[in-house]
Coordinates of C-alpha atoms in Angstrom, one line a residue:
M1 CA 98.4 -46.7 -36.7
T2 CA 98.5 -43.3 -34.5
T3 CA 97.1 -43.8 -31.3
L4 CA 95.1 -40.5 -29.8
P5 CA 94.7 -39.8 -26.1
L6 CA 92.0 -38.8 -24.7
R7 CA 92.9 -34.9 -24.7
A8 CA 93.2 -35.2 -28.4
L9 CA 89.9 -36.5 -29.2
N10 CA 88.2 -33.8 -26.6
R11 CA 90.1 -31.0 -28.5
A12 CA 89.0 -32.7 -31.9
L13 CA 85.5 -32.7 -30.6
M14 CA 85.8 -28.8 -29.0
D15 CA 87.1 -27.6 -32.5
R16 CA 84.2 -29.4 -34.6
Q17 CA 81.8 -27.9 -32.6
F18 CA 82.8 -24.8 -32.4
L19 CA 83.4 -24.5 -28.9
L20 CA 87.5 -24.0 -28.8
R21 CA 86.2 -20.6 -30.7
R22 CA 82.8 -19.1 -31.3
T23 CA 82.3 -18.9 -35.4
D24 CA 81.4 -16.7 -37.7
R25 CA 79.3 -18.9 -39.3
T26 CA 75.9 -18.2 -40.1
P27 CA 73.5 -19.9 -38.1
L28 CA 72.2 -22.0 -41.0
E29 CA 75.9 -23.4 -41.4
V30 CA 76.0 -24.1 -38.4
I31 CA 73.5 -26.6 -37.8
E32 CA 74.3 -28.0 -41.3
R33 CA 78.0 -28.4 -40.0
L34 CA 76.5 -30.6 -36.7
V35 CA 74.1 -31.9 -39.6
A36 CA 71.0 -31.8 -36.7
L37 CA 70.7 -29.3 -33.7
Q38 CA 68.8 -31.3 -30.8
A39 CA 65.6 -29.6 -30.1
Q40 CA 63.9 -31.5 -27.2
E41 CA 62.9 -28.1 -25.6
P42 CA 62.7 -25.3 -28.1
N43 CA 64.8 -22.9 -26.1
W44 CA 67.9 -24.8 -25.8
A45 CA 68.6 -25.2 -29.6
Y46 CA 69.1 -21.4 -29.0
V47 CA 71.5 -21.7 -26.3
G48 CA 73.5 -24.2 -28.5
L49 CA 74.0 -22.0 -31.1
W50 CA 74.9 -18.8 -28.9
S51 CA 77.3 -21.0 -27.3
R52 CA 78.7 -21.7 -30.6
I53 CA 78.5 -18.7 -32.8
H54 CA 79.2 -14.7 -32.0
A55 CA 76.9 -12.3 -31.6
F56 CA 74.3 -15.2 -32.3
T57 CA 70.7 -13.7 -31.6
Q58 CA 67.6 -15.4 -31.1
S59 CA 65.7 -13.3 -34.3
E60 CA 68.5 -15.3 -36.7
L61 CA 67.2 -18.8 -35.6
T62 CA 63.5 -17.5 -35.4
A63 CA 63.2 -16.3 -39.1
L64 CA 65.0 -19.6 -40.1
L65 CA 62.1 -21.6 -38.5
E66 CA 59.9 -19.3 -40.0
D67 CA 61.5 -19.0 -43.6
R68 CA 61.2 -22.5 -43.2
Q69 CA 65.1 -23.0 -44.3
V70 CA 64.9 -24.9 -41.0
V71 CA 63.1 -28.0 -39.8
R72 CA 61.8 -29.1 -36.3
S73 CA 60.9 -32.8 -36.2
A74 CA 61.4 -36.2 -35.0
L75 CA 64.9 -37.3 -36.6
L76 CA 67.8 -39.0 -34.9
R77 CA 67.4 -41.2 -32.3
S78 CA 63.8 -40.6 -32.9
T79 CA 63.9 -37.2 -30.9
Q80 CA 63.1 -33.9 -31.9
H81 CA 66.2 -31.9 -33.8
L82 CA 66.2 -29.1 -36.0
A83 CA 67.8 -29.7 -39.5
A84 CA 68.4 -27.5 -42.7
A85 CA 65.4 -28.2 -44.5
D86 CA 67.4 -29.9 -47.6
D87 CA 68.8 -32.0 -45.3
F88 CA 65.7 -33.3 -43.3
R89 CA 64.4 -34.2 -47.0
R90 CA 67.2 -36.6 -47.2
L91 CA 67.9 -37.6 -44.3
R92 CA 64.3 -38.6 -42.7
P93 CA 63.7 -41.1 -45.3
L94 CA 67.1 -42.8 -44.5
L95 CA 66.8 -42.6 -40.4
Q96 CA 63.1 -43.8 -40.9
P97 CA 64.0 -47.5 -40.2
V98 CA 65.2 -46.3 -36.5
L99 CA 61.6 -44.1 -35.7
G100 CA 59.7 -47.3 -37.2
R101 CA 61.3 -49.3 -34.3
T102 CA 60.8 -46.4 -32.0
A103 CA 56.8 -46.6 -32.8
G104 CA 56.9 -50.5 -32.8
S105 CA 58.2 -50.7 -29.2
P106 CA 55.5 -51.4 -26.0
H107 CA 54.7 -48.3 -25.4
F108 CA 52.8 -47.4 -28.6
T109 CA 52.0 -51.2 -29.6
R110 CA 50.4 -51.6 -26.3
N111 CA 47.9 -48.6 -27.1
S112 CA 47.4 -49.6 -30.6
S113 CA 46.8 -53.6 -30.4
G114 CA 44.5 -54.4 -33.1
L115 CA 45.0 -51.1 -35.3
D116 CA 47.3 -51.6 -38.4
A117 CA 50.0 -49.2 -38.8
A118 CA 49.9 -48.0 -42.1
S119 CA 45.9 -47.3 -42.0
L120 CA 46.7 -45.5 -38.6
V121 CA 49.5 -43.1 -40.3
A122 CA 46.8 -42.8 -43.3
E123 CA 43.8 -41.7 -40.7
G124 CA 46.3 -39.1 -39.3
L125 CA 46.9 -37.7 -42.6
G126 CA 43.7 -37.7 -43.4
L127 CA 42.7 -35.4 -40.6
L128 CA 45.0 -33.5 -41.3
A129 CA 44.2 -32.9 -44.7
G130 CA 47.1 -31.7 -46.2
G131 CA 47.1 -28.6 -43.4
T132 CA 48.1 -28.1 -39.8
L133 CA 46.6 -29.2 -36.6
P134 CA 47.7 -28.5 -33.0
R135 CA 49.5 -31.7 -31.9
K136 CA 46.5 -31.8 -29.0
E137 CA 43.9 -31.7 -31.5
L138 CA 45.3 -34.5 -33.9
A139 CA 45.3 -36.5 -30.6
R140 CA 41.5 -35.6 -29.7
R141 CA 40.5 -36.7 -33.4
L142 CA 42.4 -39.7 -32.8
A143 CA 40.7 -40.2 -29.7
E144 CA 37.5 -39.9 -31.0
R145 CA 37.8 -42.5 -33.9
H146 CA 39.2 -45.1 -31.4
P147 CA 37.6 -45.0 -27.7
G148 CA 39.6 -46.6 -24.8
R149 CA 42.9 -45.8 -26.3
D150 CA 45.5 -42.9 -25.5
G151 CA 45.2 -40.1 -28.5
R152 CA 48.5 -38.8 -27.5
I153 CA 50.1 -42.0 -27.7
L154 CA 48.3 -42.5 -31.0
A155 CA 49.5 -39.5 -32.6
G156 CA 52.5 -39.8 -31.5
Q157 CA 52.7 -42.8 -33.3
V158 CA 51.7 -41.2 -36.6
E159 CA 54.3 -38.5 -36.1
L160 CA 57.2 -41.6 -35.9
C161 CA 55.7 -43.2 -38.9
T162 CA 55.4 -40.2 -41.3
P163 CA 57.2 -37.3 -41.0
L164 CA 55.6 -34.5 -39.6
A165 CA 56.8 -31.0 -39.4
H166 CA 56.3 -28.5 -36.4
G167 CA 55.2 -25.1 -37.1
A168 CA 57.5 -22.6 -36.8
T169 CA 56.1 -21.1 -33.6
T170 CA 56.8 -24.4 -32.0
G171 CA 60.6 -24.4 -32.7
A172 CA 60.2 -20.4 -31.9
W173 CA 62.4 -18.6 -28.6
G174 CA 59.5 -19.3 -25.7
S175 CA 58.5 -20.3 -22.3
W176 CA 61.1 -22.7 -20.8
G177 CA 59.8 -26.2 -20.9
N178 CA 56.4 -25.2 -23.0
R179 CA 55.5 -27.9 -25.6
S180 CA 51.5 -27.6 -25.3
A181 CA 52.3 -25.0 -28.5
V182 CA 53.2 -27.9 -30.9
S183 CA 51.7 -27.9 -34.4
V184 CA 52.1 -30.2 -36.8
T185 CA 52.5 -30.9 -40.9
P186 CA 52.7 -33.1 -43.2
A187 CA 56.7 -32.4 -44.3
E188 CA 56.1 -32.3 -48.1
V189 CA 53.3 -29.9 -47.6
W190 CA 55.5 -28.0 -45.2
L191 CA 58.5 -27.7 -47.4
G192 CA 57.0 -27.4 -50.9
Q193 CA 59.2 -30.1 -52.3
P194 CA 58.6 -34.4 -51.5
M195 CA 60.9 -36.4 -49.5
A196 CA 63.9 -37.6 -51.3
T197 CA 63.5 -41.3 -51.9
A198 CA 66.1 -43.9 -52.0
A199 CA 64.7 -46.4 -54.5
T200 CA 67.8 -49.0 -54.3
A201 CA 70.0 -50.5 -51.7
T202 CA 72.8 -48.7 -53.4
A203 CA 71.2 -45.4 -53.1
T204 CA 70.3 -46.3 -49.7
K205 CA 74.1 -47.0 -48.7
D206 CA 75.4 -44.6 -50.6
S207 CA 73.2 -42.0 -48.3
A208 CA 74.3 -43.7 -45.4
K209 CA 78.1 -43.3 -46.4
E210 CA 77.2 -39.4 -46.8
L211 CA 75.6 -39.3 -43.6
I212 CA 78.8 -40.8 -41.6
R213 CA 80.9 -38.4 -43.1
R214 CA 78.9 -35.4 -41.9
Y215 CA 79.2 -37.4 -38.6
L216 CA 82.7 -37.4 -38.9
A217 CA 83.2 -33.9 -40.0
A218 CA 81.0 -32.7 -36.4
F219 CA 82.3 -35.5 -34.1
G220 CA 85.2 -37.3 -35.5
P221 CA 87.5 -39.3 -35.1
A222 CA 85.3 -41.5 -33.6
G223 CA 84.2 -45.8 -33.6
V224 CA 81.5 -47.5 -35.6
K225 CA 79.5 -47.6 -32.5
D226 CA 79.8 -44.3 -32.1
V227 CA 78.2 -43.4 -35.4
Q228 CA 75.3 -45.9 -34.6
A229 CA 74.7 -44.1 -31.0
W230 CA 74.5 -40.8 -32.8
C231 CA 71.7 -41.9 -35.3
G232 CA 70.4 -45.0 -34.0
L233 CA 71.4 -47.1 -37.3
T234 CA 72.4 -50.2 -37.3
R235 CA 75.1 -52.3 -38.9
L236 CA 77.0 -49.4 -40.5
R237 CA 80.4 -51.7 -40.0
E238 CA 79.8 -53.2 -43.7
V239 CA 79.2 -49.6 -45.0
I240 CA 82.4 -48.1 -43.6
A241 CA 84.2 -51.1 -44.2
D242 CA 83.7 -49.9 -47.9
M243 CA 84.8 -46.4 -47.3
R244 CA 88.4 -48.0 -46.0
A245 CA 90.5 -46.3 -48.9
E246 CA 88.4 -42.8 -47.9
L247 CA 89.0 -42.6 -44.4
R248 CA 92.0 -42.1 -41.7
R249 CA 92.2 -44.5 -39.4
Y250 CA 93.6 -44.3 -35.2
S251 CA 93.6 -46.2 -32.2
G252 CA 91.7 -44.7 -29.4
P253 CA 93.0 -44.4 -25.6
D254 CA 91.1 -47.8 -25.0
G255 CA 93.1 -50.0 -28.2
R256 CA 90.0 -49.6 -30.3
E257 CA 89.7 -48.5 -34.0
L258 CA 88.5 -45.0 -34.7
I259 CA 88.4 -43.4 -38.0
D260 CA 88.3 -40.0 -39.7
L261 CA 87.6 -38.2 -42.7
A262 CA 91.4 -38.3 -44.8
D263 CA 91.7 -35.0 -44.9
A264 CA 90.2 -33.8 -41.3
E265 CA 92.9 -31.8 -39.2
L266 CA 93.5 -32.5 -35.5
P267 CA 94.2 -29.2 -33.5
D268 CA 97.1 -29.5 -30.9
P269 CA 95.5 -31.2 -27.6
E270 CA 97.6 -28.4 -25.7
T271 CA 95.2 -25.6 -27.1
L272 CA 93.2 -23.7 -24.5
A273 CA 89.6 -24.7 -24.1
P274 CA 87.1 -21.6 -22.8
V275 CA 84.8 -21.9 -20.6
R276 CA 81.4 -23.1 -22.2
L277 CA 77.8 -23.4 -21.0
L278 CA 75.9 -26.0 -23.0
P279 CA 72.3 -26.5 -22.9
A280 CA 70.4 -29.4 -22.1
F281 CA 70.5 -32.4 -24.4
D282 CA 73.2 -30.5 -26.4
N283 CA 74.9 -32.3 -29.1
A284 CA 78.7 -32.8 -27.9
L285 CA 77.6 -34.8 -24.9
L286 CA 75.3 -37.1 -27.2
G287 CA 77.3 -37.8 -30.4
H288 CA 79.0 -40.9 -29.1
A289 CA 78.6 -44.4 -27.5
D290 CA 81.6 -44.0 -25.5
R291 CA 81.3 -40.0 -24.0
T292 CA 84.5 -40.0 -22.0
R293 CA 86.1 -37.7 -24.4
I294 CA 83.7 -34.6 -22.8
I295 CA 82.3 -35.9 -19.7
S296 CA 84.0 -38.8 -16.9
D297 CA 81.9 -42.1 -16.3
E298 CA 81.6 -40.3 -12.5
D299 CA 80.2 -37.3 -13.4
R300 CA 77.9 -39.0 -15.9
K301 CA 75.2 -40.2 -13.7
W302 CA 74.7 -36.5 -12.5
V303 CA 74.2 -35.0 -15.8
M304 CA 72.2 -38.1 -17.6
P305 CA 70.3 -39.4 -14.3
G306 CA 67.8 -41.4 -16.8
Q307 CA 67.3 -42.1 -20.3
A308 CA 65.4 -39.1 -21.0
Q309 CA 67.4 -36.3 -18.9
V310 CA 70.2 -34.5 -20.1
R311 CA 70.7 -31.6 -17.3
P312 CA 72.6 -27.9 -18.9
T313 CA 76.1 -28.3 -18.3
F314 CA 79.0 -26.1 -18.3
L315 CA 82.8 -26.8 -19.6
V316 CA 86.2 -26.3 -17.6
D317 CA 89.3 -27.4 -20.3
G318 CA 86.7 -28.8 -22.7
W319 CA 85.1 -31.3 -20.0
V320 CA 81.7 -31.2 -18.4
H321 CA 82.5 -29.9 -15.1
G322 CA 79.0 -29.1 -13.7
T323 CA 75.9 -28.4 -14.2
W324 CA 73.4 -25.3 -14.3
S325 CA 69.9 -24.3 -14.1
L326 CA 67.7 -21.7 -15.1
D327 CA 64.8 -20.4 -12.7
A328 CA 62.4 -16.8 -12.8
G329 CA 66.1 -15.0 -13.8
T330 CA 68.9 -17.0 -11.7
L331 CA 71.1 -19.0 -13.3
R332 CA 72.3 -21.9 -10.7
L333 CA 76.1 -23.1 -11.6
T334 CA 76.5 -26.4 -9.6
P335 CA 80.1 -27.3 -10.0
F336 CA 81.1 -31.5 -9.4
R337 CA 84.1 -30.5 -7.7
P338 CA 85.9 -27.3 -6.6
L339 CA 86.8 -24.6 -8.8
C340 CA 90.3 -22.6 -8.7
A341 CA 90.1 -18.6 -8.7
T342 CA 90.9 -18.0 -12.5
D343 CA 88.4 -20.8 -13.9
R344 CA 85.8 -19.4 -11.8
A345 CA 86.2 -16.2 -12.8
A346 CA 85.8 -17.3 -16.3
L347 CA 83.1 -19.4 -15.7
E348 CA 81.0 -16.4 -13.9
Q349 CA 81.8 -14.2 -16.7
E350 CA 80.1 -16.5 -19.3
A351 CA 77.1 -17.4 -17.2
N352 CA 76.7 -13.5 -17.0
R353 CA 76.9 -13.2 -21.1
L354 CA 74.3 -16.0 -21.3
L355 CA 72.0 -14.2 -18.6
Q356 CA 71.8 -11.2 -21.1
F357 CA 71.1 -13.6 -24.1
V358 CA 68.4 -15.7 -21.9
G359 CA 67.0 -12.5 -19.8
G360 CA 68.1 -13.5 -16.4
S361 CA 69.5 -11.4 -14.1
V362 CA 71.7 -13.3 -11.0
V363 CA 74.2 -15.9 -11.3
S364 CA 74.6 -17.9 -8.0
Y365 CA 76.2 -21.2 -6.9
S366 CA 74.1 -24.7 -5.8
D367 CA 76.6 -26.8 -3.1
P368 CA 77.6 -29.8 -5.2
V369 CA 76.8 -32.6 -2.2
A370 CA 73.1 -31.2 -2.0
A371 CA 72.9 -31.3 -5.7
Q372 CA 74.4 -34.8 -6.3
S373 CA 72.1 -36.2 -3.5
S374 CA 68.8 -34.9 -4.3

């Protein structure tokens, strides 16, 4: 069995994520390749596509949302993602057990104690009446029906238990950090098509196999735990064992088994990796349980200080080398260690290109020590 060094895994990830070189594929094709694009904050998805696609413009993704070719909704790991409409129809039912577990966590059940989950979903869908409501209005109406309970948490539980699509303006380019405009519609109404159903255990297993193939095409080679961490599903080892004949096996730097598509090519580990600026919650950082192929354990604590936070980062030679932020038109770079003159010049060039995309005006640096101790 071939052993892959860390650098080989890094270059494979960079290549499959379109981070070794920008692609000429369409935004829809890139979203399909990545399976789903993290979209906790609407603007971050636009930056993620800008980092991967030649000459990408905001209007291209906005048009896909308005035409309902791309859907924003809760998906992988119960968080907000963008997915191609047909992918969402097929993936959301497969991933529903993951979202259901989240809906059954204490954060939700403490608030809905004594309420039947199925009845709550039916009530929420009844309030939507096959149409669209602002999420805060759905929350208000649920709170009216259940005095003493937090309507926002009830609305969140409904959204986890049944597929609701976010309105086009919800996912469109706009103010950073603005979540107040979220509107929800039953997904089948929004898409004009029913959600896919897995009528048998065999059909569910076949859907899981297809998801694993899609994952490996975008994130492989990877281990079983990596796939599970990415999608939230468990017990995939049996499914992968059933796919042995169509997969190639490797050994990772730590000796654990990695799998990949049999026909997937690996780039030369010595391929140069350009500087890239990635948005918060970028797919490339969240696609594995073991993230050392893109970020060291030492640096990870500065990028992911809590479970609900993944800061925007920049890559130098394929690895996270620092974070960045945007405030009042200033793009502030915070390197974790000194940069050589060549890397610093490349970083500033890429940062200035991003400023043109987001509408900023100034690139500056923060003191790494001060940033890490704050």
